[in-house]
Tab-separated table of C-alpha atoms and ligand atoms in Angstrom:
chain	number	residue	atom	x	y	z
A	467	MET	CA	-8.345	-14.850	-6.930
A	468	ALA	CA	-9.954	-12.988	-9.832
A	469	GLN	CA	-11.817	-14.863	-12.534
A	470	THR	CA	-12.029	-13.319	-15.970
A	471	ASP	CA	-15.800	-13.224	-16.229
A	472	ASN	CA	-17.404	-10.439	-18.157
A	473	ILE	CA	-19.886	-9.552	-15.441
A	474	PRO	CA	-22.675	-6.976	-16.054
A	475	VAL	CA	-21.807	-3.977	-13.925
A	476	THR	CA	-22.651	-0.352	-13.681
A	477	PHE	CA	-19.482	1.290	-12.378
A	478	VAL	CA	-20.240	4.613	-10.655
A	479	ILE	CA	-17.283	6.873	-9.941
A	480	PHE	CA	-17.816	9.630	-7.359
A	481	GLY	CA	-15.106	12.234	-7.929
A	482	ALA	CA	-15.146	11.488	-11.670
A	483	SER	CA	-13.385	14.682	-12.686
A	484	GLY	CA	-10.553	14.289	-10.217
A	485	ASP	CA	-6.961	13.199	-10.172
A	486	LEU	CA	-7.368	9.590	-9.033
A	487	THR	CA	-10.018	8.908	-11.670
A	488	ASN	CA	-7.869	10.488	-14.308
A	489	ARG	CA	-4.543	8.866	-13.407
A	490	LYS	CA	-5.505	5.463	-12.175
A	491	ILE	CA	-9.144	4.365	-12.497
A	492	LEU	CA	-9.822	5.209	-16.128
A	493	PRO	CA	-6.526	3.799	-17.504
A	494	ALA	CA	-7.153	0.633	-15.431
A	495	LEU	CA	-10.680	0.269	-16.873
A	496	CYS	CA	-9.297	0.787	-20.365
A	497	SER	CA	-6.787	-2.040	-19.847
A	498	LEU	CA	-9.490	-4.279	-18.447
A	499	ALA	CA	-11.563	-3.660	-21.586
A	500	ALA	CA	-8.527	-4.308	-23.810
A	501	ASP	CA	-7.960	-7.640	-22.010
A	502	GLY	CA	-11.600	-8.586	-22.483
A	503	HIS	CA	-12.599	-8.478	-18.801
A	504	ILE	CA	-15.236	-5.804	-19.275
A	505	GLY	CA	-17.239	-4.991	-22.368
A	506	LYS	CA	-20.767	-4.769	-23.642
A	507	GLU	CA	-22.327	-5.258	-20.233
A	508	PHE	CA	-20.197	-2.624	-18.504
A	509	ASN	CA	-21.631	0.861	-17.949
A	510	LEU	CA	-19.769	3.821	-16.621
A	511	VAL	CA	-21.317	6.683	-14.684
A	512	GLY	CA	-19.339	9.645	-13.409
A	513	ILE	CA	-20.436	11.995	-10.623
A	514	ALA	CA	-18.671	15.155	-9.532
A	515	ARG	CA	-19.259	18.809	-8.704
A	516	THR	CA	-17.405	20.037	-11.782
A	517	GLU	CA	-19.978	20.937	-14.410
A	518	LEU	CA	-19.717	18.614	-17.407
A	519	THR	CA	-22.028	17.210	-20.054
A	520	ASP	CA	-22.044	13.511	-20.916
A	521	LYS	CA	-20.089	14.417	-24.089
A	522	ALA	CA	-17.461	16.400	-22.169
A	523	PHE	CA	-17.100	13.547	-19.657
A	524	GLN	CA	-16.624	11.124	-22.547
A	525	GLN	CA	-13.907	13.351	-23.991
A	526	LEU	CA	-12.240	13.460	-20.605
A	527	ILE	CA	-12.205	9.658	-20.363
A	528	LYS	CA	-10.716	9.348	-23.799
A	529	LYS	CA	-7.952	11.784	-22.854
A	530	SER	CA	-7.195	10.109	-19.530
A	531	ALA	CA	-7.222	6.566	-20.775
A	532	GLY	CA	-5.587	7.397	-24.118
A	533	SER	CA	-7.918	4.737	-25.464
A	534	LYS	CA	-7.092	2.960	-28.675
A	535	CYS	CA	-9.269	0.054	-27.644
A	536	ALA	CA	-12.539	-0.489	-29.536
A	537	GLU	CA	-14.217	-2.196	-26.570
A	538	PHE	CA	-13.452	0.668	-24.255
A	539	ASN	CA	-14.473	3.260	-26.862
A	540	GLU	CA	-17.847	1.558	-26.939
A	541	ILE	CA	-18.084	1.802	-23.127
A	542	ILE	CA	-17.074	5.492	-23.351
A	543	SER	CA	-19.798	6.237	-25.878
A	544	ARG	CA	-22.432	5.070	-23.357
A	545	ALA	CA	-20.871	6.804	-20.353
A	546	LYS	CA	-23.115	9.210	-18.372
A	547	TYR	CA	-22.210	12.085	-16.133
A	548	ILE	CA	-24.025	13.731	-13.235
A	549	THR	CA	-23.031	17.208	-12.103
A	550	GLY	CA	-23.937	17.402	-8.468
A	551	GLU	CA	-23.093	17.796	-4.770
A	552	TYR	CA	-22.441	14.586	-2.938
A	553	THR	CA	-24.843	15.544	-0.203
A	554	HIS	CA	-27.821	16.649	-2.357
A	555	ASN	CA	-30.815	14.407	-2.937
A	556	ASP	CA	-31.033	15.651	-6.505
A	557	THR	CA	-27.692	14.003	-7.325
A	558	PHE	CA	-28.979	10.660	-6.094
A	559	ASP	CA	-32.328	11.059	-7.869
A	560	GLN	CA	-30.436	11.437	-11.137
A	561	LEU	CA	-28.332	8.424	-10.257
A	562	LYS	CA	-31.428	6.365	-9.540
A	563	ASP	CA	-32.803	7.227	-12.989
A	564	ILE	CA	-29.601	6.177	-14.699
A	565	LEU	CA	-29.349	2.931	-12.715
A	566	ALA	CA	-32.951	2.118	-13.654
A	567	THR	CA	-32.050	2.337	-17.355
A	568	HIS	CA	-29.417	-0.336	-16.814
A	569	ASN	CA	-32.091	-2.797	-15.658
A	570	ASN	CA	-30.822	-2.506	-12.159
A	571	SER	CA	-27.636	-4.414	-13.013
A	572	ASN	CA	-24.873	-5.128	-10.446
A	573	ILE	CA	-23.352	-1.940	-9.089
A	574	CYS	CA	-19.862	-0.993	-8.097
A	575	TYR	CA	-19.463	2.445	-6.518
A	576	TYR	CA	-15.936	3.821	-6.476
A	577	LEU	CA	-15.357	6.728	-4.101
A	578	ALA	CA	-12.575	8.760	-5.632
A	579	THR	CA	-13.508	11.917	-3.760
A	580	ILE	CA	-11.736	13.628	-0.897
A	581	PRO	CA	-11.772	11.225	2.075
A	582	GLU	CA	-14.015	13.502	4.151
A	583	MET	CA	-16.871	12.598	1.789
A	584	PHE	CA	-16.631	8.806	2.087
A	585	GLY	CA	-18.980	8.383	5.027
A	586	GLU	CA	-21.394	11.041	3.729
A	587	ILE	CA	-21.744	9.445	0.325
A	588	ALA	CA	-22.361	6.014	1.850
A	589	ILE	CA	-25.105	7.485	4.056
A	590	GLN	CA	-26.667	9.257	1.086
A	591	LEU	CA	-26.667	6.073	-0.964
A	592	SER	CA	-28.369	4.342	1.930
A	593	LYS	CA	-30.956	7.123	2.442
A	594	ASN	CA	-31.827	6.902	-1.244
A	595	GLY	CA	-32.215	3.146	-1.190
A	596	LEU	CA	-29.117	2.622	-3.329
A	597	SER	CA	-26.809	0.838	-0.913
A	598	ARG	CA	-28.466	-2.556	-0.414
A	599	SER	CA	-29.625	-4.836	-3.146
A	600	THR	CA	-33.252	-5.874	-3.395
A	601	ASN	CA	-32.992	-7.906	-6.604
A	602	GLY	CA	-30.244	-10.382	-5.902
A	603	LYS	CA	-27.676	-8.338	-7.830
A	604	PHE	CA	-24.617	-7.197	-5.957
A	605	ILE	CA	-23.844	-3.682	-4.786
A	606	ARG	CA	-20.232	-2.985	-3.792
A	607	LEU	CA	-18.385	0.061	-2.602
A	608	VAL	CA	-14.689	0.586	-3.339
A	609	ILE	CA	-12.740	3.128	-1.292
A	610	GLU	CA	-9.136	4.129	-1.018
A	611	LYS	CA	-7.079	5.117	1.946
A	612	PRO	CA	-6.899	7.206	4.025
A	613	PHE	CA	-9.427	5.226	6.049
A	614	GLY	CA	-9.665	7.854	8.767
A	615	ARG	CA	-6.899	9.975	10.316
A	616	SER	CA	-6.727	8.271	13.701
A	617	TYR	CA	-8.258	5.345	15.540
A	618	GLU	CA	-11.300	7.454	16.511
A	619	SER	CA	-11.970	8.886	13.076
A	620	ALA	CA	-11.531	5.487	11.426
A	621	GLU	CA	-14.031	4.073	13.889
A	622	LYS	CA	-16.495	6.829	12.933
A	623	LEU	CA	-15.948	6.217	9.221
A	624	ASN	CA	-16.460	2.469	9.641
A	625	SER	CA	-19.643	3.074	11.586
A	626	MET	CA	-21.017	5.327	8.805
A	627	LEU	CA	-20.073	2.783	6.126
A	628	HIS	CA	-21.658	-0.019	8.140
A	629	GLN	CA	-24.893	1.996	8.543
A	630	ALA	CA	-25.127	1.894	4.736
A	631	MET	CA	-23.670	-1.475	3.888
A	632	ASP	CA	-22.495	-4.835	5.170
A	633	GLU	CA	-18.775	-5.302	5.559
A	634	ASN	CA	-18.705	-7.822	2.714
A	635	GLN	CA	-19.926	-5.083	0.315
A	636	ILE	CA	-16.969	-2.830	1.159
A	637	PHE	CA	-13.714	-3.169	-0.767
A	638	ARG	CA	-10.943	-1.050	0.793
A	639	ILE	CA	-8.077	-0.654	-1.593
A	640	ASP	CA	-4.446	-0.490	-0.590
A	641	HIS	CA	-2.679	-0.451	-3.904
A	642	TYR	CA	0.377	-2.148	-2.432
A	643	MET	CA	-1.702	-5.337	-2.217
A	644	GLY	CA	-2.052	-5.146	-6.021
A	645	LYS	CA	1.713	-5.294	-6.495
A	646	GLU	CA	2.946	-8.595	-7.912
A	647	ASN	CA	5.798	-9.134	-5.483
A	648	VAL	CA	3.645	-8.307	-2.461
A	649	GLN	CA	1.259	-11.069	-3.488
A	650	ASN	CA	4.246	-13.202	-4.197
A	651	LEU	CA	5.004	-13.238	-0.481
A	652	LEU	CA	2.239	-15.823	-0.186
A	653	ALA	CA	3.809	-18.030	-2.828
A	654	LEU	CA	7.340	-17.588	-1.554
A	655	ARG	CA	6.433	-18.471	1.973
A	656	PHE	CA	3.691	-21.028	1.572
A	657	ALA	CA	4.411	-22.851	-1.657
A	658	ASN	CA	8.113	-23.559	-1.036
A	659	ALA	CA	9.664	-25.945	1.410
A	660	ILE	CA	12.950	-24.088	1.807
A	661	PHE	CA	11.933	-20.678	3.179
A	662	GLU	CA	9.251	-21.223	5.804
A	663	PRO	CA	11.408	-23.397	8.086
A	664	ILE	CA	13.879	-20.571	8.515
A	665	TRP	CA	11.257	-17.822	8.604
A	666	ASN	CA	11.426	-17.256	12.363
A	667	ARG	CA	13.382	-15.978	15.325
A	668	ARG	CA	15.766	-18.943	15.335
A	669	TYR	CA	17.271	-17.945	12.005
A	670	VAL	CA	16.193	-14.368	11.257
A	671	ASP	CA	18.256	-11.688	12.942
A	672	ASN	CA	16.216	-8.652	11.816
A	673	ILE	CA	13.767	-7.624	9.174
A	674	GLN	CA	13.844	-4.397	7.204
A	675	LEU	CA	11.247	-2.772	5.031
A	676	THR	CA	12.179	0.344	3.079
A	677	VAL	CA	9.682	2.349	1.033
A	678	ALA	CA	11.849	5.030	-0.539
A	679	GLU	CA	10.567	7.612	-2.981
A	680	SER	CA	12.635	10.099	-4.933
A	681	LEU	CA	9.577	12.193	-5.753
A	682	GLY	CA	8.500	14.969	-3.458
A	683	VAL	CA	4.908	15.891	-2.704
A	684	GLU	CA	4.370	17.307	-6.201
A	685	HIS	CA	1.008	19.088	-6.458
A	686	ARG	CA	-0.307	17.340	-3.295
A	687	GLY	CA	1.269	19.689	-0.735
A	688	GLY	CA	-2.050	20.600	0.863
A	689	PHE	CA	-3.101	16.983	1.284
A	690	TYR	CA	0.314	15.871	2.480
A	691	GLU	CA	0.543	18.618	5.078
A	692	ALA	CA	-2.328	17.027	6.917
A	693	GLU	CA	-1.117	13.437	6.419
A	694	GLY	CA	2.634	13.133	6.753
A	695	ALA	CA	4.598	9.958	5.986
A	696	LEU	CA	3.240	8.044	8.960
A	697	ARG	CA	-0.377	8.231	7.852
A	698	ASP	CA	0.383	8.277	4.132
A	699	ILE	CA	2.541	5.143	3.980
A	700	VAL	CA	3.155	3.452	7.310
A	701	GLN	CA	-0.432	3.035	8.563
A	702	ASN	CA	-1.431	1.301	5.363
A	703	HIS	CA	1.213	0.123	2.866
A	704	VAL	CA	3.841	-0.756	5.433
A	705	MET	CA	1.398	-2.518	7.743
A	706	GLN	CA	0.000	-4.527	4.823
A	707	VAL	CA	3.395	-5.717	3.605
A	708	LEU	CA	4.459	-6.499	7.175
A	709	SER	CA	1.350	-8.507	7.893
A	710	LEU	CA	1.871	-10.743	4.863
A	711	THR	CA	5.549	-11.109	5.688
A	712	LEU	CA	5.137	-11.970	9.356
A	713	MET	CA	1.736	-13.722	9.640
A	714	GLU	CA	1.271	-17.408	10.366
A	715	PRO	CA	0.436	-19.749	7.488
A	716	PRO	CA	-3.304	-19.612	6.747
A	717	ALA	CA	-5.152	-22.945	6.595
A	718	ASN	CA	-6.037	-22.148	2.988
A	719	MET	CA	-5.932	-19.218	0.583
A	720	ASP	CA	-9.526	-18.048	1.216
A	721	ALA	CA	-9.940	-14.335	1.662
A	722	ASN	CA	-11.043	-14.751	5.258
A	723	SER	CA	-8.332	-17.197	6.267
A	724	ILE	CA	-5.675	-14.854	4.957
A	725	ARG	CA	-7.253	-11.773	6.484
A	726	ASN	CA	-7.725	-13.492	9.820
A	727	GLU	CA	-3.996	-14.216	9.957
A	728	LYS	CA	-3.161	-10.672	8.941
A	729	VAL	CA	-5.291	-9.295	11.759
A	730	LYS	CA	-3.734	-11.711	14.267
A	731	LEU	CA	-0.294	-10.550	13.210
A	732	LEU	CA	-1.229	-6.878	13.532
A	733	GLN	CA	-2.576	-7.650	16.994
A	734	SER	CA	0.875	-9.004	17.907
A	735	ILE	CA	2.739	-5.828	16.963
A	736	GLU	CA	3.607	-4.081	20.197
A	737	ILE	CA	1.870	-0.813	20.826
A	738	MET	CA	4.582	1.512	22.043
A	739	ASN	CA	4.310	3.883	24.970
A	740	LYS	CA	5.825	7.386	24.917
A	741	THR	CA	9.255	6.274	26.171
A	742	GLU	CA	9.436	3.472	23.622
A	743	ILE	CA	8.361	5.835	20.866
A	744	ALA	CA	11.071	8.318	21.859
A	745	GLN	CA	13.637	5.477	21.608
A	746	ASN	CA	12.413	3.687	18.519
A	747	VAL	CA	10.952	6.246	16.138
A	748	VAL	CA	12.673	8.826	13.964
A	749	ARG	CA	10.856	11.484	12.050
A	750	GLY	CA	12.364	13.804	9.513
A	751	GLN	CA	11.641	16.418	6.900
A	752	TYR	CA	13.690	17.127	3.799
A	753	VAL	CA	15.627	20.295	3.167
A	754	ALA	CA	16.846	21.335	-0.285
A	755	GLY	CA	19.215	18.969	-2.052
A	756	THR	CA	20.050	17.286	-5.324
A	757	ILE	CA	18.480	14.181	-6.883
A	758	ASP	CA	19.788	12.801	-10.169
A	759	ASP	CA	21.764	15.970	-10.699
A	760	GLN	CA	18.663	18.106	-10.310
A	761	LYS	CA	18.389	20.656	-7.528
A	762	VAL	CA	15.169	20.209	-5.551
A	763	PRO	CA	13.636	22.598	-2.998
A	764	ALA	CA	13.057	21.957	0.687
A	765	TYR	CA	9.661	20.517	1.705
A	766	ARG	CA	8.753	23.862	3.275
A	767	MET	CA	9.177	25.511	-0.125
A	768	GLU	CA	6.852	23.129	-1.967
A	769	PRO	CA	3.497	24.570	-3.165
A	770	GLY	CA	0.739	24.267	-0.622
A	771	VAL	CA	3.164	23.658	2.270
A	772	SER	CA	3.497	25.969	5.253
A	773	LYS	CA	6.864	27.711	5.627
A	774	SER	CA	6.977	26.497	9.210
A	775	SER	CA	5.543	23.054	8.590
A	776	THR	CA	6.453	20.294	11.022
A	777	THR	CA	4.884	17.565	8.878
A	778	GLU	CA	7.194	14.561	8.588
A	779	THR	CA	8.272	13.455	5.134
A	780	PHE	CA	10.354	10.603	6.580
A	781	VAL	CA	9.755	8.019	9.303
A	782	ALA	CA	11.921	5.219	10.560
A	783	MET	CA	10.855	2.912	13.347
A	784	ARG	CA	11.771	-0.251	15.150
A	785	LEU	CA	8.766	-2.437	15.786
A	786	SER	CA	8.472	-5.609	17.842
A	787	VAL	CA	6.174	-8.506	17.278
A	788	ASP	CA	5.154	-10.234	20.482
A	789	ASN	CA	4.570	-13.786	19.403
A	790	TRP	CA	6.466	-17.086	19.418
A	791	ARG	CA	7.701	-16.735	15.872
A	792	TRP	CA	9.137	-13.229	16.083
A	793	ALA	CA	9.851	-12.449	19.754
A	794	GLY	CA	13.077	-10.482	20.006
A	795	VAL	CA	13.465	-9.914	16.232
A	796	PRO	CA	13.678	-6.195	15.428
A	797	ILE	CA	11.413	-5.144	12.579
A	798	TYR	CA	12.803	-1.964	11.060
A	799	VAL	CA	10.726	0.149	8.709
A	800	ARG	CA	11.478	3.413	6.982
A	801	THR	CA	9.843	5.525	4.374
A	802	GLY	CA	10.527	8.911	2.943
A	803	LYS	CA	10.009	11.343	0.129
A	804	ARG	CA	12.815	12.922	-1.874
A	805	LEU	CA	15.261	10.167	-1.018
A	806	LYS	CA	18.110	9.323	-3.317
A	807	LEU	CA	16.210	6.631	-5.130
A	808	ARG	CA	12.803	5.010	-5.632
A	809	ALA	CA	12.898	1.539	-4.156
A	810	THR	CA	10.629	-0.599	-2.058
A	811	GLU	CA	12.454	-3.545	-0.548
A	812	LEU	CA	11.909	-6.106	2.124
A	813	ALA	CA	15.046	-7.679	3.556
A	814	LEU	CA	15.322	-10.636	5.939
A	815	GLN	CA	18.740	-10.630	7.424
A	816	PHE	CA	19.783	-14.008	8.835
A	817	LYS	CA	21.848	-14.768	11.899
A	818	ARG	CA	25.487	-15.571	11.506
A	819	VAL	CA	26.472	-19.210	11.778
A	820	PRO	CA	26.780	-20.332	15.435
A	821	HIS	CA	30.458	-20.988	15.033
A	822	MET	CA	32.672	-19.548	12.286
A	823	SER	CA	35.354	-22.099	11.466
A	824	PHE	CA	37.143	-19.772	9.054
A	825	SER	CA	39.576	-17.199	10.366
A	826	LYS	CA	38.811	-13.454	10.578
A	827	GLU	CA	41.181	-12.754	7.658
A	828	LEU	CA	39.332	-15.110	5.404
A	829	THR	CA	35.861	-13.880	6.312
A	830	HIS	CA	36.584	-10.184	6.122
A	831	ASP	CA	34.251	-9.712	3.088
A	832	LEU	CA	31.512	-11.906	4.361
A	833	GLU	CA	28.244	-10.200	5.165
A	834	PRO	CA	25.278	-11.871	6.900
A	835	ASP	CA	22.980	-13.857	4.582
A	836	VAL	CA	20.060	-11.825	3.347
A	837	LEU	CA	16.908	-12.563	1.440
A	838	VAL	CA	15.683	-9.486	-0.424
A	839	LEU	CA	12.278	-9.087	-1.952
A	840	LYS	CA	12.379	-6.232	-4.438
A	841	ILE	CA	8.844	-4.889	-4.580
A	842	GLN	CA	9.728	-2.088	-6.980
A	843	PRO	CA	11.280	-1.243	-9.323
A	844	ASN	CA	12.818	-4.368	-10.959
A	845	GLU	CA	10.540	-6.730	-9.061
A	846	GLY	CA	12.431	-9.788	-7.998
A	847	ILE	CA	14.084	-11.753	-5.263
A	848	SER	CA	17.701	-12.004	-4.429
A	849	VAL	CA	19.549	-14.189	-1.969
A	850	GLN	CA	22.856	-13.000	-0.678
A	851	PHE	CA	25.214	-15.584	0.766
A	852	GLY	CA	28.886	-16.422	1.106
A	853	VAL	CA	30.977	-18.357	-1.395
A	854	LYS	CA	34.626	-19.303	-1.665
A	855	VAL	CA	36.661	-16.925	-3.777
A	856	PRO	CA	38.543	-18.912	-6.427
A	857	GLY	CA	42.136	-19.605	-5.561
A	858	ARG	CA	44.284	-21.560	-3.168
A	859	GLU	CA	43.423	-19.441	-0.120
A	860	PHE	CA	40.000	-20.214	1.409
A	861	LYS	CA	38.717	-16.653	1.291
A	862	LEU	CA	35.007	-16.027	1.528
A	863	LYS	CA	32.883	-13.352	-0.107
A	864	THR	CA	29.229	-12.437	-0.235
A	865	VAL	CA	27.535	-12.858	-3.624
A	866	SER	CA	23.987	-12.485	-4.830
A	867	MET	CA	21.708	-14.941	-6.653
A	868	ASP	CA	18.941	-13.049	-8.407
A	869	PHE	CA	15.510	-13.729	-9.812
A	870	ASN	CA	13.886	-10.979	-11.818
A	871	TYR	CA	10.212	-11.038	-12.818
A	872	GLN	CA	10.652	-9.226	-16.089
A	873	ASP	CA	13.541	-11.485	-17.238
A	874	GLU	CA	11.617	-14.635	-16.368
A	875	PHE	CA	8.077	-13.763	-17.434
A	876	LYS	CA	8.940	-11.261	-20.204
A	877	GLU	CA	5.826	-9.112	-19.932
A	878	PRO	CA	5.682	-6.251	-17.399
A	879	SER	CA	3.457	-6.709	-14.354
A	880	LYS	CA	-0.091	-5.395	-14.583
A	881	ASP	CA	-0.859	-2.154	-12.863
A	882	ALA	CA	-2.089	-2.679	-9.277
A	883	TYR	CA	-5.334	-0.830	-9.942
A	884	GLN	CA	-6.207	-3.025	-12.899
A	885	ARG	CA	-5.804	-6.109	-10.737
A	886	LEU	CA	-7.736	-4.669	-7.784
A	887	ILE	CA	-10.623	-3.152	-9.735
A	888	LEU	CA	-11.140	-6.492	-11.453
A	889	ASP	CA	-11.107	-8.267	-8.089
A	890	ALA	CA	-13.737	-5.857	-6.797
A	891	ILE	CA	-15.912	-6.490	-9.863
A	892	VAL	CA	-15.667	-10.273	-9.570
A	893	GLY	CA	-16.082	-10.028	-5.768
A	894	ASP	CA	-12.787	-11.420	-4.540
A	895	PRO	CA	-11.946	-9.610	-1.311
A	896	THR	CA	-8.591	-11.356	-0.657
A	897	LEU	CA	-6.441	-8.323	-1.423
A	898	PHE	CA	-8.737	-5.764	0.202
A	899	ILE	CA	-8.506	-4.482	3.723
A	900	ARG	CA	-11.102	-5.566	6.250
A	901	SER	CA	-12.325	-3.083	8.822
A	902	ASP	CA	-10.616	-4.896	11.705
A	903	GLU	CA	-7.282	-4.672	9.899
A	904	VAL	CA	-7.762	-0.929	9.490
A	905	MET	CA	-8.592	-0.525	13.161
A	906	GLN	CA	-5.673	-2.574	14.407
A	907	ALA	CA	-3.219	-0.693	12.207
A	908	TRP	CA	-4.550	2.568	13.716
A	909	LYS	CA	-4.091	1.153	17.188
A	910	ILE	CA	-0.389	0.847	16.439
A	911	ILE	CA	-0.026	4.150	14.622
A	912	THR	CA	-2.217	6.523	16.650
A	913	PRO	CA	0.100	6.698	19.739
A	914	VAL	CA	3.000	7.495	17.397
A	915	GLU	CA	0.951	10.186	15.726
A	916	MET	CA	0.165	11.635	19.171
A	917	ALA	CA	3.850	11.536	20.110
A	918	PHE	CA	4.703	13.508	16.951
A	919	LYS	CA	2.045	16.043	17.807
A	920	HIS	CA	3.464	16.497	21.303
A	921	ASN	CA	7.057	16.548	20.078
A	922	VAL	CA	8.026	13.416	21.981
A	923	THR	CA	10.035	12.533	18.904
A	924	PRO	CA	11.851	15.660	17.674
A	925	LEU	CA	11.622	16.558	13.996
A	926	THR	CA	15.011	16.005	12.357
A	927	SER	CA	15.996	17.085	8.842
A	928	TYR	CA	17.664	15.352	5.942
A	929	LYS	CA	18.961	16.510	2.590
A	930	ALA	CA	16.838	15.696	-0.429
A	931	GLY	CA	18.856	13.067	-2.288
A	932	SER	CA	20.064	11.282	0.848
A	933	LEU	CA	18.580	8.213	2.519
A	934	GLY	CA	17.038	10.132	5.383
A	935	PRO	CA	18.333	11.703	8.571
A	936	VAL	CA	21.434	10.335	10.304
A	937	GLU	CA	19.163	9.504	13.245
A	938	SER	CA	17.656	6.727	11.127
A	939	ASP	CA	21.115	5.066	10.837
A	940	LYS	CA	21.715	5.641	14.542
A	941	LEU	CA	18.424	3.940	15.369
A	942	LEU	CA	19.781	0.708	13.901
A	943	ALA	CA	23.343	1.278	15.072
A	944	GLN	CA	22.224	1.243	18.709
A	945	TYR	CA	21.132	-2.389	18.112
A	946	LYS	CA	24.291	-3.121	16.102
A	947	HIS	CA	22.447	-3.223	12.824
A	948	LYS	CA	22.615	-1.193	9.627
A	949	TRP	CA	20.184	-0.619	6.780
A	950	HIS	CA	20.627	-3.142	4.064
A	951	LEU	CA	19.601	-0.761	1.303
A	952	GLN	CA	22.263	1.966	1.162
B	1234	BG6	C1	0.328	6.603	-2.072
B	1234	BG6	C2	0.776	7.809	-1.321
B	1234	BG6	O1	-0.535	5.824	-1.307
B	1234	BG6	O2	1.469	5.800	-2.423
B	1234	BG6	C3	1.772	8.620	-2.124
B	1234	BG6	O3	-0.348	8.618	-0.997
B	1234	BG6	C4	2.910	7.734	-2.584
B	1234	BG6	O4	2.282	9.684	-1.370
B	1234	BG6	C5	2.391	6.475	-3.250
B	1234	BG6	O5	3.717	8.476	-3.482
B	1234	BG6	C6	3.508	5.495	-3.512
B	1234	BG6	O6	3.029	4.472	-4.329
B	1234	BG6	P1	4.042	3.667	-5.221
B	1234	BG6	O7	3.178	2.592	-5.846
B	1234	BG6	O8	4.619	4.603	-6.213
B	1234	BG6	O9	5.035	3.095	-4.306
């Protein structure tokens, strides 16, 4: 995992005037400077089509990062900006000149452009001799999902990236991997003796992952119309959390050992046919409703969204993992926008005891044991189990034993981008997504995407402020289960 070396790097952001740079990358760099991870040897270059001078770019960084940090202000004062098209040689000639002034230091390219440009930019870097190192310094490329829109387009993107660079130069970010409690899955499972022995089909009845958002699509209507919840959240964040939850123990914590196990797990997730998709997948779209006493409009009324849109803002599905550990254990996942709360939670619900010695009257309030990993907000872990209610009668009741990160460690967790950008700079690929992981996730998702397109799974609706369509509850009810997070 990341060392805290102050490595000499020229950090080149493509899409430097855009939203991602503004909201995530610059504030993360500012925090890295404040924590002493980057400093004198760190140079920032921005590239975008928006016309800006170096000075204007520097102002923009100051505004985005809200920098009060002397180290970062020094980095800002050296920052350079190139106004240019991502496909024009001239842009790359200017870049070459700037890189030469930094004594050809290590380079980290960050592609914060629209995804359609990722492959193009990589090819341009290659054509201009800027993608492979000739002086022993490293050259890395950081990109963000979406990594393609289907299996085929992801394959095409990978092939373009690989024309320009070797796989070990490419750092694909899934910001969920930067979340503390997602990484904690490794500690919970593989550093404790008590969980792993019961982490299997003998003891686990079903597994549930909920990624609930109360926000809508905000100003991203246009982007979201083409993505939908399946591509936006399930193909990446959900698959990443599931692979860490369900994979076999790696021999060690090396990046490749972990990523090999993740891929093996993804390969074990059953690829559903049309009939199975019709039975096991629910898609929904929100209509107007109320969240936290505020009225919110229907998805179709959001800016940039078609009035007859059929894009899903909610997906629930039942997945199966065909391996010895998980055969027969339903894996339920759901995600949605404009739900009643923001919460990402993983729940392992355990089987009931094989024989209940207490009478029905005494166990009325006893729920199955559950282990809950709260990924956000209030990161923590809680175990729910039965205890005896005080008194002469031997009544049982479910209670919860809670661990909360903030209470225990006092300081709030670092932002995921801060962690991941530092890992890319120091060259630790553990938390980044390898190309075979991307491809396997698309193998699972593409048939579902096709089924949506051909209306195999009808689009249902749900009220903003609810927890999704009733069909999502029915999906579990048909297997005698119910969502843990209500
Ligand atoms: C992004 C999606 O990847 O994740 C957004 O594109 C979503 O639509 C966001 O809102 C959720 O991230 P988080 O960290 O708030 O759960």
